[in-house]
Amino acid sequence: MKITMTLNGVKVEKQIPTSWKEVTFWQFLKLAAAKNDLSAVLSVFTGIDQATLKKATISNLGKVVELL
Protein backbone atom coordinates (compact mmCIF):
# COMPACT_ATOMS: atom_id res chain seq x y z
CA MET A 1 0.00 0.00 0.00
CA LYS A 2 1.31 3.42 -0.85
CA ILE A 3 1.03 5.99 1.95
CA THR A 4 1.51 9.73 1.63
CA MET A 5 2.96 11.83 4.41
CA THR A 6 4.08 15.42 4.74
CA LEU A 7 7.51 15.88 6.30
CA ASN A 8 8.66 19.45 6.85
CA GLY A 9 6.27 20.67 4.16
CA VAL A 10 7.42 18.07 1.61
CA LYS A 11 5.08 15.30 0.43
CA VAL A 12 6.69 11.87 0.60
CA GLU A 13 5.19 8.62 -0.68
CA LYS A 14 6.28 5.29 0.77
CA GLN A 15 5.23 1.74 0.07
CA ILE A 16 4.32 -0.40 3.09
CA PRO A 17 3.51 -4.11 3.03
CA THR A 18 -0.06 -5.31 3.28
CA SER A 19 0.68 -9.00 3.83
CA TRP A 20 3.34 -11.09 5.56
CA LYS A 21 4.64 -12.20 2.15
CA GLU A 22 5.83 -8.62 1.55
CA VAL A 23 7.68 -8.31 4.89
CA THR A 24 11.41 -8.98 4.77
CA PHE A 25 13.17 -11.01 7.45
CA TRP A 26 14.99 -7.87 8.64
CA GLN A 27 11.65 -6.04 8.97
CA PHE A 28 10.18 -9.00 10.85
CA LEU A 29 13.00 -8.87 13.41
CA LYS A 30 12.61 -5.12 13.83
CA LEU A 31 8.85 -5.52 14.28
CA ALA A 32 9.43 -7.87 17.21
CA ALA A 33 11.43 -5.11 18.91
CA ALA A 34 8.87 -2.41 18.02
CA LYS A 35 6.01 -4.22 19.82
CA ASN A 36 2.89 -2.00 19.71
CA ASP A 37 4.64 1.35 19.15
CA LEU A 38 3.04 2.69 15.96
CA SER A 39 5.84 5.14 15.18
CA ALA A 40 8.41 2.33 15.54
CA VAL A 41 6.40 0.05 13.23
CA LEU A 42 6.05 2.78 10.60
CA SER A 43 9.75 3.52 10.94
CA VAL A 44 10.57 -0.11 10.13
CA PHE A 45 8.49 -0.03 6.95
CA THR A 46 9.31 3.48 5.73
CA GLY A 47 12.95 3.84 6.74
CA ILE A 48 12.18 7.21 8.35
CA ASP A 49 13.30 7.69 11.96
CA GLN A 50 10.66 7.77 14.68
CA ALA A 51 11.26 11.37 15.76
CA THR A 52 10.57 12.59 12.22
CA LEU A 53 7.47 10.41 11.88
CA LYS A 54 6.02 11.78 15.10
CA LYS A 55 6.12 15.27 13.54
CA ALA A 56 4.76 14.15 10.15
CA THR A 57 1.24 14.49 8.84
CA ILE A 58 0.15 11.13 7.41
CA SER A 59 -2.80 10.95 5.01
CA ASN A 60 -5.43 8.36 5.97
CA LEU A 61 -3.58 7.42 9.16
CA GLY A 62 -6.60 5.49 10.41
CA LYS A 63 -6.56 3.29 7.30
CA VAL A 64 -2.77 2.75 7.62
CA VAL A 65 -3.12 1.69 11.27
CA GLU A 66 -5.99 -0.61 10.36
CA LEU A 67 -3.90 -2.33 7.69
CA LEU A 68 -0.86 -2.69 9.93
MMTF fields as JSON, N, C-alpha, C and O atoms, coordinates in Angstrom:
{
  "mmtfVersion": "1.0.0",
  "mmtfProducer": "UNKNOWN",
  "numBonds": 271,
  "numAtoms": 272,
  "numGroups": 68,
  "numChains": 1,
  "numModels": 1,
  "chainsPerModel": [1],
  "groupsPerChain": [68],
  "chainIdList": ["A"],
  "bondAtomList": [4, 2, 8, 6, 12, 10, 16, 14, 20, 18, 24, 22, 28, 26, 32, 30, 36, 34, 40, 38, 44, 42, 48, 46, 52, 50, 56, 54, 60, 58, 64, 62, 68, 66, 72, 70, 76, 74, 80, 78, 84, 82, 88, 86, 92, 90, 96, 94, 100, 98, 104, 102, 108, 106, 112, 110, 116, 114, 120, 118, 124, 122, 128, 126, 132, 130, 136, 134, 140, 138, 144, 142, 148, 146, 152, 150, 156, 154, 160, 158, 164, 162, 168, 166, 172, 170, 176, 174, 180, 178, 184, 182, 188, 186, 192, 190, 196, 194, 200, 198, 204, 202, 208, 206, 212, 210, 216, 214, 220, 218, 224, 222, 228, 226, 232, 230, 236, 234, 240, 238, 244, 242, 248, 246, 252, 250, 256, 254, 260, 258, 264, 262, 268, 266],
  "bondOrderList": [1, 1, 1, 1, 1, 1, 1, 1, 1, 1, 1, 1, 1, 1, 1, 1, 1, 1, 1, 1, 1, 1, 1, 1, 1, 1, 1, 1, 1, 1, 1, 1, 1, 1, 1, 1, 1, 1, 1, 1, 1, 1, 1, 1, 1, 1, 1, 1, 1, 1, 1, 1, 1, 1, 1, 1, 1, 1, 1, 1, 1, 1, 1, 1, 1, 1, 1],
  "groupList": [{"groupName": "MET", "atomNameList": ["N", "CA", "C", "O"], "elementList": ["N", "C", "C", "O"], "formalChargeList": [0, 0, 0, 0], "bondAtomList": [1, 0, 2, 1, 3, 2], "bondOrderList": [1, 1, 2], "singleLetterCode": "M", "chemCompType": "L-PEPTIDE LINKING"}, {"groupName": "LYS", "atomNameList": ["N", "CA", "C", "O"], "elementList": ["N", "C", "C", "O"], "formalChargeList": [0, 0, 0, 0], "bondAtomList": [1, 0, 2, 1, 3, 2], "bondOrderList": [1, 1, 2], "singleLetterCode": "K", "chemCompType": "L-PEPTIDE LINKING"}, {"groupName": "ILE", "atomNameList": ["N", "CA", "C", "O"], "elementList": ["N", "C", "C", "O"], "formalChargeList": [0, 0, 0, 0], "bondAtomList": [1, 0, 2, 1, 3, 2], "bondOrderList": [1, 1, 2], "singleLetterCode": "I", "chemCompType": "L-PEPTIDE LINKING"}, {"groupName": "THR", "atomNameList": ["N", "CA", "C", "O"], "elementList": ["N", "C", "C", "O"], "formalChargeList": [0, 0, 0, 0], "bondAtomList": [1, 0, 2, 1, 3, 2], "bondOrderList": [1, 1, 2], "singleLetterCode": "T", "chemCompType": "L-PEPTIDE LINKING"}, {"groupName": "LEU", "atomNameList": ["N", "CA", "C", "O"], "elementList": ["N", "C", "C", "O"], "formalChargeList": [0, 0, 0, 0], "bondAtomList": [1, 0, 2, 1, 3, 2], "bondOrderList": [1, 1, 2], "singleLetterCode": "L", "chemCompType": "L-PEPTIDE LINKING"}, {"groupName": "ASN", "atomNameList": ["N", "CA", "C", "O"], "elementList": ["N", "C", "C", "O"], "formalChargeList": [0, 0, 0, 0], "bondAtomList": [1, 0, 2, 1, 3, 2], "bondOrderList": [1, 1, 2], "singleLetterCode": "N", "chemCompType": "L-PEPTIDE LINKING"}, {"groupName": "GLY", "atomNameList": ["N", "CA", "C", "O"], "elementList": ["N", "C", "C", "O"], "formalChargeList": [0, 0, 0, 0], "bondAtomList": [1, 0, 2, 1, 3, 2], "bondOrderList": [1, 1, 2], "singleLetterCode": "G", "chemCompType": "PEPTIDE LINKING"}, {"groupName": "VAL", "atomNameList": ["N", "CA", "C", "O"], "elementList": ["N", "C", "C", "O"], "formalChargeList": [0, 0, 0, 0], "bondAtomList": [1, 0, 2, 1, 3, 2], "bondOrderList": [1, 1, 2], "singleLetterCode": "V", "chemCompType": "L-PEPTIDE LINKING"}, {"groupName": "GLU", "atomNameList": ["N", "CA", "C", "O"], "elementList": ["N", "C", "C", "O"], "formalChargeList": [0, 0, 0, 0], "bondAtomList": [1, 0, 2, 1, 3, 2], "bondOrderList": [1, 1, 2], "singleLetterCode": "E", "chemCompType": "L-PEPTIDE LINKING"}, {"groupName": "GLN", "atomNameList": ["N", "CA", "C", "O"], "elementList": ["N", "C", "C", "O"], "formalChargeList": [0, 0, 0, 0], "bondAtomList": [1, 0, 2, 1, 3, 2], "bondOrderList": [1, 1, 2], "singleLetterCode": "Q", "chemCompType": "L-PEPTIDE LINKING"}, {"groupName": "PRO", "atomNameList": ["N", "CA", "C", "O"], "elementList": ["N", "C", "C", "O"], "formalChargeList": [0, 0, 0, 0], "bondAtomList": [1, 0, 2, 1, 3, 2], "bondOrderList": [1, 1, 2], "singleLetterCode": "P", "chemCompType": "L-PEPTIDE LINKING"}, {"groupName": "SER", "atomNameList": ["N", "CA", "C", "O"], "elementList": ["N", "C", "C", "O"], "formalChargeList": [0, 0, 0, 0], "bondAtomList": [1, 0, 2, 1, 3, 2], "bondOrderList": [1, 1, 2], "singleLetterCode": "S", "chemCompType": "L-PEPTIDE LINKING"}, {"groupName": "TRP", "atomNameList": ["N", "CA", "C", "O"], "elementList": ["N", "C", "C", "O"], "formalChargeList": [0, 0, 0, 0], "bondAtomList": [1, 0, 2, 1, 3, 2], "bondOrderList": [1, 1, 2], "singleLetterCode": "W", "chemCompType": "L-PEPTIDE LINKING"}, {"groupName": "PHE", "atomNameList": ["N", "CA", "C", "O"], "elementList": ["N", "C", "C", "O"], "formalChargeList": [0, 0, 0, 0], "bondAtomList": [1, 0, 2, 1, 3, 2], "bondOrderList": [1, 1, 2], "singleLetterCode": "F", "chemCompType": "L-PEPTIDE LINKING"}, {"groupName": "ALA", "atomNameList": ["N", "CA", "C", "O"], "elementList": ["N", "C", "C", "O"], "formalChargeList": [0, 0, 0, 0], "bondAtomList": [1, 0, 2, 1, 3, 2], "bondOrderList": [1, 1, 2], "singleLetterCode": "A", "chemCompType": "L-PEPTIDE LINKING"}, {"groupName": "ASP", "atomNameList": ["N", "CA", "C", "O"], "elementList": ["N", "C", "C", "O"], "formalChargeList": [0, 0, 0, 0], "bondAtomList": [1, 0, 2, 1, 3, 2], "bondOrderList": [1, 1, 2], "singleLetterCode": "D", "chemCompType": "L-PEPTIDE LINKING"}],
  "groupTypeList": [0, 1, 2, 3, 0, 3, 4, 5, 6, 7, 1, 7, 8, 1, 9, 2, 10, 3, 11, 12, 1, 8, 7, 3, 13, 12, 9, 13, 4, 1, 4, 14, 14, 14, 1, 5, 15, 4, 11, 14, 7, 4, 11, 7, 13, 3, 6, 2, 15, 9, 14, 3, 4, 1, 1, 14, 3, 2, 11, 5, 4, 6, 1, 7, 7, 8, 4, 4],
  "groupIdList": [1, 2, 3, 4, 5, 6, 7, 8, 9, 10, 11, 12, 13, 14, 15, 16, 17, 18, 19, 20, 21, 22, 23, 24, 25, 26, 27, 28, 29, 30, 31, 32, 33, 34, 35, 36, 37, 38, 39, 40, 41, 42, 43, 44, 45, 46, 47, 48, 49, 50, 51, 52, 53, 54, 55, 56, 57, 58, 59, 60, 61, 62, 63, 64, 65, 66, 67, 68],
  "secStructList": [7, 3, 3, 3, 3, 3, 3, 6, 6, 3, 3, 3, 3, 3, 3, 7, 7, 1, 1, 4, 4, 4, 7, 7, 2, 2, 2, 2, 2, 2, 2, 2, 2, 2, 6, 6, 7, 2, 2, 2, 2, 2, 2, 2, 2, 2, 7, 7, 7, 2, 2, 2, 2, 2, 2, 7, 3, 3, 6, 6, 2, 2, 2, 2, 2, 2, 2, 7],
  "xCoordList": [0.853, 0.0, 0.898, 1.895, 0.549, 1.306, 0.688, -0.513, 1.513, 1.03, 1.701, 2.829, 0.994, 1.514, 1.617, 0.672, 2.778, 2.956, 3.648, 4.345, 3.449, 4.077, 5.133, 4.825, 6.382, 7.512, 8.156, 8.711, 8.085, 8.658, 8.165, 8.942, 6.872, 6.273, 6.479, 6.027, 7.15, 7.42, 6.604, 6.641, 5.858, 5.081, 6.006, 6.812, 5.876, 6.687, 5.744, 4.824, 5.974, 5.188, 6.078, 7.213, 5.554, 6.281, 5.371, 4.154, 5.963, 5.227, 5.378, 6.495, 4.258, 4.317, 3.639, 2.709, 4.094, 3.514, 2.09, 1.718, 1.311, -0.064, -0.273, -1.369, 0.771, 0.683, 2.053, 3.066, 2.072, 3.342, 4.3, 5.514, 3.774, 4.642, 5.527, 6.592, 5.094, 5.835, 6.826, 7.61, 6.797, 7.682, 9.001, 9.013, 10.109, 11.413, 11.753, 11.126, 12.742, 13.166, 13.694, 13.412, 14.461, 14.99, 13.84, 13.886, 12.8, 11.648, 10.929, 10.483, 10.82, 10.177, 10.899, 10.261, 12.228, 13.004, 12.819, 12.693, 12.802, 12.606, 11.198, 11.008, 10.218, 8.846, 8.725, 7.972, 9.452, 9.429, 9.905, 9.375, 10.902, 11.43, 10.495, 10.448, 9.752, 8.868, 7.632, 7.07, 7.211, 6.012, 4.802, 4.488, 4.115, 2.894, 3.099, 2.126, 4.329, 4.637, 4.451, 5.265, 3.38, 3.036, 4.154, 4.454, 4.774, 5.845, 7.036, 7.701, 7.316, 8.41, 8.078, 8.945, 6.826, 6.399, 6.483, 7.005, 5.974, 6.05, 7.496, 7.831, 8.34, 9.754, 10.398, 11.201, 10.041, 10.572, 10.204, 11.045, 8.967, 8.495, 8.852, 8.962, 9.032, 9.311, 10.786, 11.232, 11.55, 12.955, 13.167, 14.279, 12.113, 12.18, 12.238, 11.482, 13.145, 13.302, 12.038, 11.245, 11.875, 10.663, 10.411, 9.267, 11.443, 11.258, 10.651, 9.783, 11.097, 10.57, 9.13, 8.29, 8.839, 7.473, 6.48, 5.332, 6.913, 6.016, 5.61, 4.568, 6.422, 6.117, 5.385, 4.88, 5.326, 4.763, 3.243, 2.616, 2.668, 1.239, 1.057, 1.585, 0.313, 0.147, -1.301, -2.235, -1.464, -2.801, -3.407, -2.728, -4.689, -5.428, -4.747, -4.654, -4.28, -3.575, -4.433, -3.911, -5.711, -6.603, -6.582, -6.556, -6.594, -6.559, -5.206, -5.149, -4.118, -2.772, -2.69, -2.21, -3.148, -3.12, -3.963, -3.569, -5.107, -5.994, -5.299, -5.422, -4.578, -3.898, -2.679, -2.348, -2.022, -0.855, -1.302, -0.47],
  "yCoordList": [-1.167, 0.0, 1.228, 1.28, 2.185, 3.422, 4.423, 4.688, 4.975, 5.991, 7.316, 7.352, 8.389, 9.733, 10.451, 10.466, 11.051, 11.829, 13.138, 13.245, 14.123, 15.417, 15.582, 15.602, 15.701, 15.879, 17.22, 17.445, 18.113, 19.446, 20.149, 20.802, 20.012, 20.67, 19.96, 20.449, 18.821, 18.068, 16.781, 16.02, 16.542, 15.302, 14.155, 14.255, 13.061, 11.868, 10.678, 10.524, 9.838, 8.62, 7.427, 7.346, 6.506, 5.294, 4.101, 4.196, 2.998, 1.74, 0.925, 0.708, 0.473, -0.396, -1.717, -1.741, -2.809, -4.113, -4.249, -3.653, -5.049, -5.314, -6.779, -7.175, -7.595, -9.002, -9.461, -8.813, -10.572, -11.086, -11.477, -11.467, -11.826, -12.198, -11.037, -11.254, -9.812, -8.623, -8.129, -7.218, -8.717, -8.305, -9.07, -10.297, -8.329, -8.979, -9.556, -9.21, -10.431, -11.013, -9.925, -9.944, -8.979, -7.868, -7.076, -6.739, -6.774, -6.037, -6.844, -6.284, -8.135, -9.001, -8.923, -8.825, -8.967, -8.872, -7.516, -7.433, -6.467, -5.118, -4.952, -4.255, -5.591, -5.517, -6.147, -5.657, -7.217, -7.869, -6.906, -6.899, -6.095, -5.113, -3.917, -3.301, -3.583, -2.41, -2.619, -1.655, -3.862, -4.218, -3.463, -3.579, -2.695, -1.995, -0.499, 0.253, -0.063, 1.347, 1.682, 1.288, 2.409, 2.691, 3.424, 3.096, 4.404, 5.137, 4.226, 4.392, 3.275, 2.326, 1.39, 1.075, 0.943, 0.055, 0.784, 0.238, 2.007, 2.776, 3.071, 3.102, 3.286, 3.518, 2.31, 2.459, 1.121, -0.113, -0.189, -0.533, 0.126, -0.032, 1.134, 0.949, 2.323, 3.48, 3.852, 4.493, 3.451, 3.835, 5.243, 5.769, 5.851, 7.206, 7.077, 6.305, 7.84, 7.69, 8.117, 8.92, 7.568, 7.771, 9.227, 9.677, 9.971, 11.374, 12.169, 13.015, 11.903, 12.593, 12.171, 13.009, 10.892, 10.406, 11.008, 11.277, 11.217, 11.782, 13.209, 13.682, 13.902, 15.27, 15.315, 16.366, 14.192, 14.146, 14.138, 13.739, 14.588, 14.487, 13.345, 13.393, 12.321, 11.135, 11.062, 11.029, 11.038, 10.951, 9.591, 8.566, 9.592, 8.358, 7.509, 6.29, 8.135, 7.419, 6.296, 5.229, 6.517, 5.487, 4.237, 3.121, 4.415, 3.286, 2.573, 1.344, 3.338, 2.754, 1.906, 0.773, 2.431, 1.694, 0.427, -0.633, 0.541, -0.609, -1.718, -2.894, -1.352, -2.332, -2.944, -4.109, -2.157, -2.686, -3.674, -4.237],
  "zCoordList": [0.0, 0.0, 0.0, 0.72, -0.787, -0.85, 0.131, 0.08, 1.019, 1.948, 1.609, 1.119, 1.877, 1.632, 2.952, 3.741, 3.193, 4.409, 4.073, 3.064, 4.922, 4.74, 5.821, 7.013, 5.386, 6.295, 6.029, 4.953, 6.999, 6.855, 5.595, 4.898, 5.305, 4.157, 2.831, 1.796, 2.838, 1.615, 1.625, 2.591, 0.527, 0.431, 0.068, -0.857, 0.814, 0.603, 0.482, 1.286, -0.524, -0.683, -0.378, -0.848, 0.411, 0.775, 0.58, 0.741, 0.238, 0.07, 1.357, 1.827, 1.926, 3.094, 2.746, 1.94, 3.342, 3.029, 3.557, 4.568, 2.844, 3.281, 3.61, 4.007, 3.449, 3.828, 4.317, 4.054, 5.023, 5.557, 4.445, 4.648, 3.265, 2.149, 1.704, 1.126, 1.97, 1.551, 2.607, 2.34, 3.792, 4.889, 4.79, 4.693, 4.817, 4.766, 6.14, 7.141, 6.176, 7.448, 8.386, 9.584, 7.838, 8.642, 9.263, 10.446, 8.461, 8.973, 10.059, 11.06, 9.86, 10.851, 12.195, 13.243, 12.162, 13.407, 14.075, 15.296, 13.283, 13.834, 14.407, 15.404, 13.776, 14.281, 15.662, 16.503, 15.898, 17.207, 18.282, 19.393, 17.954, 18.911, 19.062, 20.127, 18.007, 18.024, 18.897, 19.418, 19.055, 19.823, 19.293, 18.108, 20.128, 19.712, 19.492, 19.448, 19.356, 19.146, 17.666, 16.83, 17.346, 15.955, 15.227, 14.079, 15.863, 15.18, 14.895, 13.873, 15.773, 15.54, 14.39, 13.575, 14.316, 13.229, 11.887, 10.915, 11.834, 10.598, 10.215, 9.031, 11.197, 10.936, 10.262, 9.341, 10.724, 10.131, 8.655, 7.824, 8.323, 6.948, 6.029, 4.817, 6.583, 5.73, 5.675, 4.723, 6.698, 6.743, 7.274, 7.219, 7.786, 8.35, 9.864, 10.454, 10.503, 11.956, 12.703, 12.21, 13.883, 14.683, 15.025, 14.97, 15.375, 15.759, 14.604, 14.82, 13.401, 12.221, 11.961, 11.632, 12.103, 11.882, 12.872, 12.517, 14.094, 15.104, 14.755, 15.209, 13.953, 13.539, 12.201, 11.806, 11.509, 10.155, 10.174, 11.155, 9.069, 8.835, 7.846, 6.735, 8.243, 7.412, 6.937, 7.738, 5.611, 5.01, 5.335, 5.273, 5.682, 5.973, 7.045, 6.903, 8.097, 9.158, 9.741, 10.063, 9.879, 10.41, 9.545, 10.065, 8.239, 7.303, 7.385, 7.336, 7.509, 7.624, 8.877, 8.825, 9.997, 11.268, 11.161, 11.647, 10.532, 10.361, 9.568, 9.911, 8.52, 7.689, 8.388, 8.166, 9.225, 9.932, 10.986, 11.697]
}
